[in-house]
Amino acid sequence: MDYLPLFLQVRSQPAVIVGGGRVAVRKVNLLLRSGSHVTVIAPELREELHELAERGELRHIPAKFEPAHLDDAVIVIAATNDHDVNAAVSAASRARRIPVNVVDDPALSTFIFPAIVDRSPIIVAVSSGGESPVLARRVREQIEAILPEKLGALARFMGERRKAVQRALGIAARRPFWERIVGGIVGTRVLAGDAAGAEKAFESELRTSHLTTSPATGGNGLGEVYLIGAGPGDPDLLTLRALQLLQQADVVLYDRLVPDAVLDRSRRDAERVFVGKEAGNHTVQDRIHELLVYYARKGLRVARLKGGDPFVFGRGGEEIEVLTRHGIPYISVPGITAALGAASYAGIPLTHRRLAQSVTFVAGHVLEGDSLDWRALAGPRQTVVFYMGVSHLDRIVAKLREAGAPAAHPAAIVERATHPEQRTLRGTLETIAEIARKANVTAPALLIVGEVTAFASTDALFTTDARKDGSMSHGAFV
Ligand code: SAH
């Protein structure tokens, strides 16, 4: 390590900044945020600094730098564009053993500023030791993206309750308790901005804390379930919250639609349990319910990963009924449903000012005695997306045609949407079933019906999709 990382307490302490230009503004703002008393030495001030001085938020000494200006300072920054002045500030500071930073000049500095992510009181500081501030900033951006927006609120929430927990729990129980708070329902509620829900959940956790110590400590209390939408396949389409919860789950229950690439985003030591089912197999769904309850009762944090969105043809509703009946707390996290993923990756706008004023998601597999209003679905200027319909294409097309949809009505099939092998086939109601047969389309795939499916091929912006799909897509387009 070339530098010692630390956080310096400068509240109410005198800080001196030499220079009154643009660079100085940034440093002044940073120092003011950390509560120090700022003095700026500069013959002239930029407008922003001038205003701060007028409001009394900083002290301005309108003079050329002299070493005596540093007398009380606990920290010094040189931010002029004159090398000689900067060097003089550096030398004078060193002589007084005051930490000094010369902006963009590590050689003249005794400390350097990190790139920061500020979720006060949580602060992440990143440094490249002066080698590459650009790289440090990029790392900072990556961290920024994964840290929840309300992380600071969570830290404060916990800070405010530390005393109460100290009173209620013995030393050994505290850490597992806080782990549960951070990683569980309470933490998730705070991060979601639900203060009242968090408070209620916290009180109940504290009341039952003797039951709910984590399995790592041998406890055997009540766990919780995260019902997570895994999106249509591309792991980059997971939400940030899905990632955060996957990272803390002890067990992951997943089904056929969840690819390895998504599973790999879960904690390495988490137990993975396959609960896939073939269409219409009800006993498997019962088994899933049993497993959810079984693992949660063991005190584990259970991620139930479901393809797409849990509440779109996903039986998420049944699972939360079961959990509620058993008093098991759960969090549900939405996912990108297949229709949205497919449409986006195939360049098909599901609604369009001219072509489609509404979009309908339909389950295409229960056609016997279905209660669908086929007349309404067959009408113009709308988009209809059929899930689970590939093996019933002929029936779906026939129903739409009977209900009055024209033979030339555009339709498309998107197979394995957002996966690397995604294929998009375009045609009309007359041709699409045959095109699918020839191309040997298999599940998972969606049938999208509506004028918007012809839109992509007429718009230059979307030609990449046609190219990726190869000649099939071109050949199939009518
Ligand atoms: N809850 C899921 C849907 C489950 S039903 C969601 O919100 O997406 C299963 C059906 O979804 C499949 O038969 C198929 O029609 C569709 N589907 C799921 N993933 C898909 C994908 N990657 N590409 C195309 N269709 C998909």
Short mmCIF file of C-alpha atoms and ligand atoms in Angstrom, two decimals:
data_model
loop_
_atom_site.label_atom_id
_atom_site.label_comp_id
_atom_site.label_asym_id
_atom_site.label_seq_id
_atom_site.Cartn_x
_atom_site.Cartn_y
_atom_site.Cartn_z
CA MET A 1 0.00 0.00 0.00
CA ASP A 2 1.40 3.37 -0.98
CA TYR A 3 -1.10 5.32 1.12
CA LEU A 4 -2.82 4.79 4.43
CA PRO A 5 -6.58 4.86 3.94
CA LEU A 6 -8.43 6.69 6.71
CA PHE A 7 -11.31 9.05 7.38
CA LEU A 8 -10.31 12.36 8.93
CA GLN A 9 -12.60 14.17 11.37
CA VAL A 10 -12.54 17.84 10.31
CA ARG A 11 -15.85 19.06 11.74
CA SER A 12 -15.37 22.62 13.09
CA GLN A 13 -11.66 22.42 12.28
CA PRO A 14 -9.93 25.11 10.21
CA ALA A 15 -9.11 24.14 6.62
CA VAL A 16 -7.20 26.34 4.17
CA ILE A 17 -7.64 26.30 0.44
CA VAL A 18 -5.27 28.31 -1.70
CA GLY A 19 -6.87 29.29 -5.00
CA GLY A 20 -10.29 30.63 -5.93
CA GLY A 21 -11.00 28.99 -9.28
CA ARG A 22 -13.08 26.08 -10.58
CA VAL A 23 -11.00 23.33 -9.01
CA ALA A 24 -11.12 25.13 -5.66
CA VAL A 25 -14.93 25.15 -5.82
CA ARG A 26 -15.09 21.35 -5.81
CA LYS A 27 -12.73 21.03 -2.88
CA VAL A 28 -14.46 23.79 -0.92
CA ASN A 29 -17.80 22.03 -1.35
CA LEU A 30 -16.33 18.74 -0.17
CA LEU A 31 -14.80 20.35 2.92
CA LEU A 32 -18.02 22.23 3.72
CA ARG A 33 -19.97 18.95 3.48
CA SER A 34 -17.69 17.44 6.06
CA GLY A 35 -18.28 20.41 8.37
CA SER A 36 -14.89 22.10 8.46
CA HIS A 37 -14.36 25.86 8.74
CA VAL A 38 -13.00 26.84 5.37
CA THR A 39 -10.70 29.75 4.59
CA VAL A 40 -9.93 30.53 0.96
CA ILE A 41 -6.74 32.41 0.13
CA ALA A 42 -7.00 34.02 -3.31
CA PRO A 43 -6.73 37.53 -4.75
CA GLU A 44 -10.01 36.86 -6.59
CA LEU A 45 -12.89 34.46 -6.15
CA ARG A 46 -15.13 32.73 -8.65
CA GLU A 47 -18.79 33.67 -8.43
CA GLU A 48 -19.86 30.52 -6.54
CA LEU A 49 -17.17 31.02 -3.91
CA HIS A 50 -17.96 34.69 -3.68
CA GLU A 51 -21.58 33.86 -2.85
CA LEU A 52 -20.51 31.37 -0.18
CA ALA A 53 -18.27 34.04 1.34
CA GLU A 54 -21.13 36.58 1.33
CA ARG A 55 -23.40 34.07 3.08
CA GLY A 56 -20.71 33.58 5.70
CA GLU A 57 -20.16 29.93 4.83
CA LEU A 58 -16.48 30.46 4.20
CA ARG A 59 -13.87 33.05 5.07
CA HIS A 60 -12.09 34.81 2.22
CA ILE A 61 -8.63 36.33 2.51
CA PRO A 62 -8.13 38.40 -0.67
CA ALA A 63 -4.36 38.13 -0.80
CA LYS A 64 -1.44 36.27 -2.30
CA PHE A 65 -0.43 33.14 -0.39
CA GLU A 66 1.89 33.52 2.56
CA PRO A 67 3.02 30.69 4.88
CA ALA A 68 1.47 32.47 7.87
CA HIS A 69 -1.97 31.76 6.39
CA LEU A 70 -1.50 28.15 7.42
CA ASP A 71 -0.97 28.80 11.10
CA ASP A 72 -4.10 27.13 12.54
CA ALA A 73 -4.93 24.81 9.68
CA VAL A 74 -5.40 21.08 10.19
CA ILE A 75 -5.60 20.45 6.46
CA VAL A 76 -4.40 22.38 3.40
CA ILE A 77 -5.29 22.23 -0.25
CA ALA A 78 -3.46 24.00 -3.06
CA ALA A 79 -5.76 24.50 -6.02
CA THR A 80 -4.14 27.24 -8.09
CA ASN A 81 -2.93 26.82 -11.66
CA ASP A 82 0.44 28.31 -10.78
CA HIS A 83 3.02 25.59 -10.13
CA ASP A 84 5.27 27.85 -8.06
CA VAL A 85 2.46 28.88 -5.74
CA ASN A 86 1.38 25.25 -5.36
CA ALA A 87 4.95 24.23 -4.57
CA ALA A 88 5.24 27.02 -1.99
CA VAL A 89 2.00 25.91 -0.30
CA SER A 90 3.25 22.34 -0.27
CA ALA A 91 6.61 23.28 1.25
CA ALA A 92 5.07 25.52 3.91
CA SER A 93 2.57 22.80 4.89
CA ARG A 94 5.21 20.11 5.13
CA ALA A 95 7.37 22.37 7.28
CA ARG A 96 4.42 22.67 9.69
CA ARG A 97 3.55 18.97 9.34
CA ILE A 98 0.05 19.78 8.12
CA PRO A 99 -1.40 17.30 5.63
CA VAL A 100 -1.46 18.96 2.19
CA ASN A 101 -3.01 18.08 -1.13
CA VAL A 102 -1.95 19.76 -4.34
CA VAL A 103 -4.67 19.11 -6.84
CA ASP A 104 -3.51 16.75 -9.60
CA ASP A 105 0.04 16.66 -8.26
CA PRO A 106 0.69 13.60 -6.05
CA ALA A 107 4.40 14.43 -5.89
CA LEU A 108 3.71 17.68 -4.05
CA SER A 109 0.96 16.15 -1.87
CA THR A 110 1.16 14.31 1.44
CA PHE A 111 -2.37 13.00 0.98
CA ILE A 112 -4.64 12.43 -2.01
CA PHE A 113 -8.40 12.52 -2.36
CA PRO A 114 -10.20 9.29 -3.17
CA ALA A 115 -13.16 8.97 -5.52
CA ILE A 116 -16.14 8.60 -3.20
CA VAL A 117 -19.56 7.03 -3.06
CA ASP A 118 -21.51 9.01 -0.50
CA ARG A 119 -24.37 7.18 1.20
CA SER A 120 -23.64 8.94 4.47
CA PRO A 121 -22.95 7.70 7.02
CA ILE A 122 -21.70 4.92 4.72
CA ILE A 123 -18.88 6.27 2.59
CA VAL A 124 -16.84 4.24 0.12
CA ALA A 125 -13.52 5.73 -0.89
CA VAL A 126 -11.57 4.44 -3.89
CA SER A 127 -8.01 5.32 -4.76
CA SER A 128 -5.55 4.31 -7.44
CA GLY A 129 -2.72 5.81 -5.44
CA GLY A 130 -2.57 8.66 -7.94
CA GLU A 131 -1.77 6.27 -10.84
CA SER A 132 -5.08 6.56 -12.63
CA PRO A 133 -7.85 8.75 -11.27
CA VAL A 134 -9.96 7.73 -14.30
CA LEU A 135 -9.76 4.08 -13.30
CA ALA A 136 -10.56 4.92 -9.70
CA ARG A 137 -13.62 6.84 -10.85
CA ARG A 138 -14.75 3.90 -12.95
CA VAL A 139 -14.46 1.57 -9.97
CA ARG A 140 -16.42 4.12 -8.00
CA GLU A 141 -19.19 4.09 -10.63
CA GLN A 142 -19.41 0.32 -10.48
CA ILE A 143 -19.75 0.41 -6.72
CA GLU A 144 -22.24 3.24 -6.96
CA ALA A 145 -24.43 1.04 -9.16
CA ILE A 146 -24.60 -1.88 -6.76
CA LEU A 147 -25.12 0.01 -3.52
CA PRO A 148 -28.78 0.64 -2.74
CA GLU A 149 -29.79 4.29 -2.87
CA LYS A 150 -31.07 4.24 0.71
CA LEU A 151 -28.05 2.53 2.25
CA GLY A 152 -27.40 5.58 4.43
CA ALA A 153 -30.95 5.44 5.75
CA LEU A 154 -30.37 1.81 6.70
CA ALA A 155 -27.16 2.67 8.55
CA ARG A 156 -28.98 5.41 10.46
CA PHE A 157 -31.93 3.10 11.17
CA MET A 158 -29.56 0.61 12.75
CA GLY A 159 -27.53 3.24 14.56
CA GLU A 160 -30.69 4.60 16.21
CA ARG A 161 -31.58 1.13 17.52
CA ARG A 162 -28.20 -0.03 18.72
CA LYS A 163 -28.83 0.85 22.34
CA ALA A 164 -32.17 -0.95 22.41
CA VAL A 165 -30.59 -4.07 20.95
CA GLN A 166 -27.72 -3.89 23.44
CA ARG A 167 -30.25 -3.85 26.25
CA ALA A 168 -32.31 -6.71 24.82
CA LEU A 169 -29.65 -9.14 23.63
CA GLY A 170 -26.47 -10.67 24.96
CA ILE A 171 -23.23 -10.02 23.12
CA ALA A 172 -23.20 -13.34 21.27
CA ALA A 173 -26.71 -12.86 19.91
CA ARG A 174 -26.20 -9.32 18.64
CA ARG A 175 -24.17 -9.96 15.56
CA PRO A 176 -26.43 -12.66 14.10
CA PHE A 177 -29.36 -10.40 14.93
CA TRP A 178 -27.90 -7.47 12.99
CA GLU A 179 -26.99 -9.78 10.13
CA ARG A 180 -30.63 -10.75 9.90
CA ILE A 181 -31.73 -7.13 10.03
CA VAL A 182 -29.36 -6.03 7.26
CA GLY A 183 -30.03 -8.99 5.05
CA GLY A 184 -33.68 -9.60 5.69
CA ILE A 185 -37.15 -8.12 5.66
CA VAL A 186 -36.28 -5.12 7.85
CA GLY A 187 -33.33 -4.06 5.72
CA THR A 188 -35.26 -4.53 2.54
CA ARG A 189 -38.16 -2.45 3.83
CA VAL A 190 -35.83 0.42 4.82
CA LEU A 191 -34.10 0.27 1.45
CA ALA A 192 -37.48 0.37 -0.25
CA GLY A 193 -38.37 3.54 1.67
CA ASP A 194 -41.06 1.86 3.81
CA ALA A 195 -40.15 3.27 7.23
CA ALA A 196 -43.36 2.20 8.98
CA GLY A 197 -43.14 -1.37 7.63
CA ALA A 198 -39.48 -1.54 8.64
CA GLU A 199 -40.24 -0.37 12.16
CA LYS A 200 -42.99 -2.97 12.57
CA ALA A 201 -40.81 -5.75 11.21
CA PHE A 202 -37.91 -4.65 13.43
CA GLU A 203 -40.02 -4.78 16.57
CA SER A 204 -41.25 -8.23 15.71
CA GLU A 205 -37.68 -9.40 14.99
CA LEU A 206 -36.52 -8.10 18.34
CA ARG A 207 -39.45 -9.74 20.16
CA THR A 208 -38.77 -13.10 18.52
CA SER A 209 -35.00 -12.80 18.29
CA HIS A 210 -34.48 -15.82 20.55
CA LEU A 211 -36.15 -17.90 17.80
CA THR A 212 -34.53 -16.44 14.76
CA THR A 213 -30.79 -16.63 15.16
CA SER A 214 -29.20 -17.64 11.90
CA PRO A 215 -28.60 -21.31 11.13
CA ALA A 216 -24.88 -20.63 11.24
CA THR A 217 -25.21 -20.18 14.98
CA GLY A 218 -27.31 -23.29 15.39
CA GLY A 219 -30.62 -21.47 15.70
CA ASN A 220 -33.78 -23.00 14.40
CA GLY A 221 -36.17 -20.10 13.96
CA LEU A 222 -38.33 -18.62 11.29
CA GLY A 223 -36.66 -17.90 7.96
CA GLU A 224 -37.97 -15.85 5.10
CA VAL A 225 -38.61 -16.14 1.40
CA TYR A 226 -37.58 -13.88 -1.45
CA LEU A 227 -39.86 -14.36 -4.43
CA ILE A 228 -37.59 -13.09 -7.16
CA GLY A 229 -38.36 -12.43 -10.80
CA ALA A 230 -35.26 -13.63 -12.67
CA GLY A 231 -36.17 -12.01 -15.98
CA PRO A 232 -36.31 -13.83 -19.31
CA GLY A 233 -32.75 -15.16 -19.41
CA ASP A 234 -30.05 -12.54 -19.84
CA PRO A 235 -28.52 -12.21 -16.34
CA ASP A 236 -27.89 -8.52 -16.92
CA LEU A 237 -31.65 -8.03 -16.83
CA LEU A 238 -31.86 -8.96 -13.13
CA THR A 239 -32.85 -6.01 -10.99
CA LEU A 240 -30.35 -4.63 -8.49
CA ARG A 241 -32.59 -5.80 -5.67
CA ALA A 242 -32.77 -9.31 -7.12
CA LEU A 243 -28.96 -9.38 -7.11
CA GLN A 244 -28.73 -8.10 -3.56
CA LEU A 245 -31.18 -10.73 -2.26
CA LEU A 246 -29.58 -13.52 -4.29
CA GLN A 247 -26.32 -12.62 -2.63
CA GLN A 248 -27.74 -13.29 0.81
CA ALA A 249 -30.01 -16.28 0.27
CA ASP A 250 -28.98 -19.57 1.89
CA VAL A 251 -31.07 -21.70 -0.49
CA VAL A 252 -32.12 -21.02 -4.07
CA LEU A 253 -35.17 -22.80 -5.52
CA TYR A 254 -35.23 -22.41 -9.28
CA ASP A 255 -37.10 -23.82 -12.22
CA ARG A 256 -36.55 -24.68 -15.83
CA LEU A 257 -36.71 -21.11 -17.13
CA VAL A 258 -33.83 -19.89 -14.99
CA PRO A 259 -30.50 -20.29 -16.81
CA ASP A 260 -27.17 -21.07 -15.14
CA ALA A 261 -25.91 -17.59 -15.96
CA VAL A 262 -28.57 -16.21 -13.61
CA LEU A 263 -28.02 -18.87 -10.94
CA ASP A 264 -24.35 -18.03 -10.96
CA ARG A 265 -25.21 -14.64 -9.55
CA SER A 266 -26.29 -16.24 -6.27
CA ARG A 267 -23.99 -16.78 -3.31
CA ARG A 268 -21.40 -19.39 -4.02
CA ASP A 269 -22.14 -21.48 -0.97
CA ALA A 270 -25.93 -21.30 -1.33
CA GLU A 271 -27.73 -24.60 -1.78
CA ARG A 272 -29.35 -24.83 -5.22
CA VAL A 273 -32.55 -26.83 -5.53
CA PHE A 274 -34.13 -27.54 -8.91
CA VAL A 275 -37.92 -27.49 -8.74
CA GLY A 276 -38.68 -27.51 -12.47
CA LYS A 277 -41.95 -28.80 -13.67
CA GLU A 278 -43.55 -29.80 -16.90
CA ALA A 279 -46.67 -27.93 -17.97
CA GLY A 280 -49.75 -28.79 -15.95
CA ASN A 281 -47.98 -30.91 -13.36
CA HIS A 282 -49.78 -29.86 -10.21
CA THR A 283 -48.04 -32.14 -7.77
CA VAL A 284 -44.78 -30.35 -8.51
CA GLN A 285 -46.32 -27.02 -7.51
CA ASP A 286 -47.44 -28.62 -4.22
CA ARG A 287 -43.92 -29.87 -3.72
CA ILE A 288 -42.56 -26.35 -4.26
CA HIS A 289 -44.93 -25.05 -1.60
CA GLU A 290 -43.74 -27.74 0.80
CA LEU A 291 -40.09 -26.94 0.13
CA LEU A 292 -40.60 -23.19 0.64
CA VAL A 293 -42.18 -23.82 4.01
CA TYR A 294 -39.66 -26.51 4.92
CA TYR A 295 -36.58 -24.34 4.30
CA ALA A 296 -38.08 -21.22 5.83
CA ARG A 297 -39.02 -23.20 8.95
CA LYS A 298 -35.40 -24.23 9.24
CA GLY A 299 -34.60 -20.55 9.67
CA LEU A 300 -33.07 -20.17 6.23
CA ARG A 301 -33.31 -17.32 3.76
CA VAL A 302 -34.88 -18.85 0.71
CA ALA A 303 -34.72 -17.31 -2.76
CA ARG A 304 -37.47 -18.58 -5.03
CA LEU A 305 -36.20 -17.64 -8.48
CA LYS A 306 -38.86 -17.56 -11.13
CA GLY A 307 -38.47 -16.92 -14.84
CA GLY A 308 -39.64 -13.48 -15.94
CA ASP A 309 -41.91 -11.88 -13.36
CA PRO A 310 -43.30 -13.98 -10.50
CA PHE A 311 -46.79 -12.54 -10.90
CA VAL A 312 -47.11 -12.93 -14.67
CA PHE A 313 -48.20 -16.51 -15.42
CA GLY A 314 -45.83 -17.52 -12.65
CA ARG A 315 -48.08 -18.81 -9.87
CA GLY A 316 -46.40 -16.31 -7.56
CA GLY A 317 -49.86 -15.58 -6.21
CA GLU A 318 -50.29 -19.14 -5.00
CA GLU A 319 -46.88 -19.13 -3.38
CA ILE A 320 -47.54 -15.99 -1.37
CA GLU A 321 -50.87 -17.45 -0.26
CA VAL A 322 -49.05 -20.44 1.15
CA LEU A 323 -46.41 -18.28 2.81
CA THR A 324 -49.01 -16.00 4.34
CA ARG A 325 -50.98 -19.00 5.63
CA HIS A 326 -47.86 -20.27 7.38
CA GLY A 327 -46.91 -16.84 8.71
CA ILE A 328 -43.62 -16.84 6.80
CA PRO A 329 -42.39 -13.36 5.91
CA TYR A 330 -41.58 -12.78 2.27
CA ILE A 331 -40.37 -10.11 -0.10
CA SER A 332 -41.37 -10.10 -3.73
CA VAL A 333 -39.12 -8.61 -6.37
CA PRO A 334 -40.49 -7.91 -9.85
CA GLY A 335 -38.69 -9.22 -12.89
CA ILE A 336 -38.72 -8.37 -16.56
CA THR A 337 -41.47 -10.52 -17.98
CA ALA A 338 -40.75 -12.49 -21.17
CA ALA A 339 -42.94 -10.23 -23.32
CA LEU A 340 -40.95 -7.14 -22.37
CA GLY A 341 -37.59 -8.84 -22.81
CA ALA A 342 -38.56 -10.38 -26.14
CA ALA A 343 -40.05 -7.20 -27.52
CA SER A 344 -37.07 -5.13 -26.52
CA TYR A 345 -34.43 -7.52 -27.85
CA ALA A 346 -36.37 -8.10 -31.08
CA GLY A 347 -36.94 -4.39 -31.67
CA ILE A 348 -40.72 -4.71 -31.48
CA PRO A 349 -42.40 -1.80 -29.69
CA LEU A 350 -45.35 -3.35 -27.85
CA THR A 351 -47.32 -0.15 -28.14
CA HIS A 352 -46.98 2.47 -30.79
CA ARG A 353 -48.86 5.72 -31.28
CA ARG A 354 -50.13 4.71 -34.71
CA LEU A 355 -50.06 0.90 -34.61
CA ALA A 356 -51.09 -0.30 -31.17
CA GLN A 357 -52.86 1.49 -28.36
CA SER A 358 -52.94 -1.44 -25.99
CA VAL A 359 -51.07 -4.63 -25.23
CA THR A 360 -52.54 -7.81 -23.77
CA PHE A 361 -50.70 -10.79 -22.25
CA VAL A 362 -52.55 -14.05 -22.79
CA ALA A 363 -51.91 -17.59 -21.56
CA GLY A 364 -52.03 -19.57 -24.78
CA HIS A 365 -52.08 -23.10 -23.45
CA VAL A 366 -55.54 -23.49 -21.95
CA LEU A 367 -57.63 -23.19 -25.06
CA GLU A 368 -60.26 -25.80 -24.27
CA GLY A 369 -63.12 -23.93 -22.70
CA ASP A 370 -61.06 -20.79 -22.33
CA SER A 371 -62.83 -17.64 -21.30
CA LEU A 372 -60.93 -15.35 -23.66
CA ASP A 373 -62.74 -12.72 -25.65
CA TRP A 374 -61.31 -13.67 -29.05
CA ARG A 375 -63.32 -10.96 -30.83
CA ALA A 376 -61.61 -8.32 -28.74
CA LEU A 377 -58.18 -9.94 -29.24
CA ALA A 378 -58.66 -10.11 -33.02
CA GLY A 379 -59.28 -6.37 -33.42
CA PRO A 380 -56.86 -3.92 -35.04
CA ARG A 381 -54.43 -1.46 -33.47
CA GLN A 382 -53.40 -3.55 -30.52
CA THR A 383 -50.69 -6.04 -29.62
CA VAL A 384 -51.46 -9.46 -28.19
CA VAL A 385 -48.68 -11.56 -26.66
CA PHE A 386 -49.34 -15.27 -26.18
CA TYR A 387 -47.28 -17.02 -23.49
CA MET A 388 -47.03 -20.81 -23.45
CA GLY A 389 -48.55 -21.01 -26.89
CA VAL A 390 -45.96 -22.57 -29.23
CA SER A 391 -47.51 -26.02 -29.22
CA HIS A 392 -50.95 -24.51 -29.87
CA LEU A 393 -50.06 -22.13 -32.67
CA ASP A 394 -52.56 -23.58 -35.15
CA ARG A 395 -55.38 -23.33 -32.64
CA ILE A 396 -54.53 -19.78 -31.63
CA VAL A 397 -54.30 -18.63 -35.23
CA ALA A 398 -57.58 -20.36 -36.12
CA LYS A 399 -59.36 -18.72 -33.17
CA LEU A 400 -58.10 -15.28 -34.16
CA ARG A 401 -59.07 -15.82 -37.81
CA GLU A 402 -62.55 -17.04 -36.84
CA ALA A 403 -62.96 -13.95 -34.70
CA GLY A 404 -62.26 -11.75 -37.71
CA ALA A 405 -58.51 -11.11 -37.81
CA PRO A 406 -57.26 -10.83 -41.44
CA ALA A 407 -54.92 -13.46 -42.89
CA ALA A 408 -52.29 -10.80 -43.58
CA HIS A 409 -52.27 -9.61 -39.96
CA PRO A 410 -48.57 -9.49 -38.92
CA ALA A 411 -47.26 -11.84 -36.24
CA ALA A 412 -43.86 -12.84 -34.86
CA ILE A 413 -42.39 -15.57 -32.73
CA VAL A 414 -39.53 -14.87 -30.37
CA GLU A 415 -37.82 -18.02 -29.17
CA ARG A 416 -35.49 -18.01 -26.15
CA ALA A 417 -35.74 -14.26 -25.90
CA THR A 418 -32.69 -12.45 -24.47
CA HIS A 419 -30.67 -15.69 -24.45
CA PRO A 420 -27.62 -15.81 -26.73
CA GLU A 421 -29.57 -18.14 -29.06
CA GLN A 422 -32.60 -15.87 -29.39
CA ARG A 423 -34.45 -16.24 -32.71
CA THR A 424 -37.11 -13.96 -34.11
CA LEU A 425 -39.37 -15.20 -36.88
CA ARG A 426 -41.76 -12.86 -38.62
CA GLY A 427 -44.81 -13.64 -40.71
CA THR A 428 -48.56 -13.26 -40.78
CA LEU A 429 -51.43 -15.16 -39.23
CA GLU A 430 -51.52 -17.15 -42.43
CA THR A 431 -47.85 -18.10 -42.44
CA ILE A 432 -46.55 -17.99 -38.89
CA ALA A 433 -47.47 -21.53 -37.80
CA GLU A 434 -45.81 -23.02 -40.85
CA ILE A 435 -42.73 -20.82 -40.40
CA ALA A 436 -42.46 -22.01 -36.80
CA ARG A 437 -42.75 -25.65 -37.81
CA LYS A 438 -40.07 -25.31 -40.48
CA ALA A 439 -37.74 -23.58 -38.08
CA ASN A 440 -38.46 -26.20 -35.43
CA VAL A 441 -39.36 -23.63 -32.78
CA THR A 442 -39.50 -24.98 -29.24
CA ALA A 443 -40.42 -23.56 -25.83
CA PRO A 444 -39.81 -21.12 -24.36
CA ALA A 445 -41.17 -18.90 -27.06
CA LEU A 446 -43.75 -16.16 -27.39
CA LEU A 447 -46.20 -15.42 -30.15
CA ILE A 448 -46.68 -11.71 -30.66
CA VAL A 449 -49.59 -10.66 -32.83
CA GLY A 450 -50.07 -7.14 -34.17
CA GLU A 451 -48.86 -4.60 -36.67
CA VAL A 452 -45.94 -3.66 -34.44
CA THR A 453 -44.28 -6.99 -35.29
CA ALA A 454 -43.80 -5.79 -38.86
CA PHE A 455 -42.47 -2.49 -37.62
CA ALA A 456 -38.94 -3.55 -36.82
CA SER A 457 -38.08 -4.71 -40.31
CA THR A 458 -39.07 -1.34 -41.75
CA ASP A 459 -36.97 0.64 -39.35
CA ALA A 460 -33.25 0.94 -39.98
CA LEU A 461 -32.57 1.21 -36.27
CA PHE A 462 -33.52 -2.40 -35.74
CA THR A 463 -31.62 -4.12 -38.53
CA THR A 464 -29.15 -5.62 -36.08
CA ASP A 465 -31.78 -8.05 -34.88
CA ALA A 466 -32.49 -9.27 -38.41
CA ARG A 467 -28.80 -9.74 -39.01
CA LYS A 468 -28.28 -11.65 -35.79
CA ASP A 469 -31.15 -13.99 -36.65
CA GLY A 470 -29.63 -14.72 -40.03
CA SER A 471 -31.41 -15.53 -43.23
CA MET A 472 -34.30 -17.19 -41.44
CA SER A 473 -35.68 -13.90 -40.30
CA HIS A 474 -35.38 -12.36 -43.75
CA GLY A 475 -36.85 -15.38 -45.43
CA ALA A 476 -39.71 -15.52 -43.00
CA PHE A 477 -40.75 -11.93 -43.38
CA VAL A 478 -43.71 -11.47 -45.64
N1 SAH B 1 -43.36 -15.66 -15.32
C1 SAH B 1 -42.85 -15.78 -16.68
C2 SAH B 1 -43.76 -16.57 -17.57
C3 SAH B 1 -43.90 -18.00 -17.20
S1 SAH B 1 -44.93 -18.90 -18.29
C4 SAH B 1 -42.62 -14.37 -17.25
O1 SAH B 1 -43.05 -13.39 -16.63
O2 SAH B 1 -42.00 -14.28 -18.29
C5 SAH B 1 -43.77 -19.62 -19.36
C6 SAH B 1 -43.84 -19.01 -20.71
O3 SAH B 1 -43.20 -17.76 -20.73
C7 SAH B 1 -43.14 -19.81 -21.80
O4 SAH B 1 -43.95 -20.86 -22.28
C8 SAH B 1 -42.91 -18.76 -22.84
O5 SAH B 1 -44.07 -18.52 -23.58
C9 SAH B 1 -42.64 -17.55 -22.01
N2 SAH B 1 -41.20 -17.32 -21.85
C10 SAH B 1 -40.49 -17.34 -20.71
N3 SAH B 1 -39.19 -17.04 -20.95
C11 SAH B 1 -39.10 -16.82 -22.26
C12 SAH B 1 -38.03 -16.46 -23.13
N4 SAH B 1 -36.78 -16.27 -22.68
N5 SAH B 1 -38.29 -16.31 -24.45
C13 SAH B 1 -39.54 -16.48 -24.92
N6 SAH B 1 -40.58 -16.82 -24.16
C14 SAH B 1 -40.37 -16.99 -22.84
#
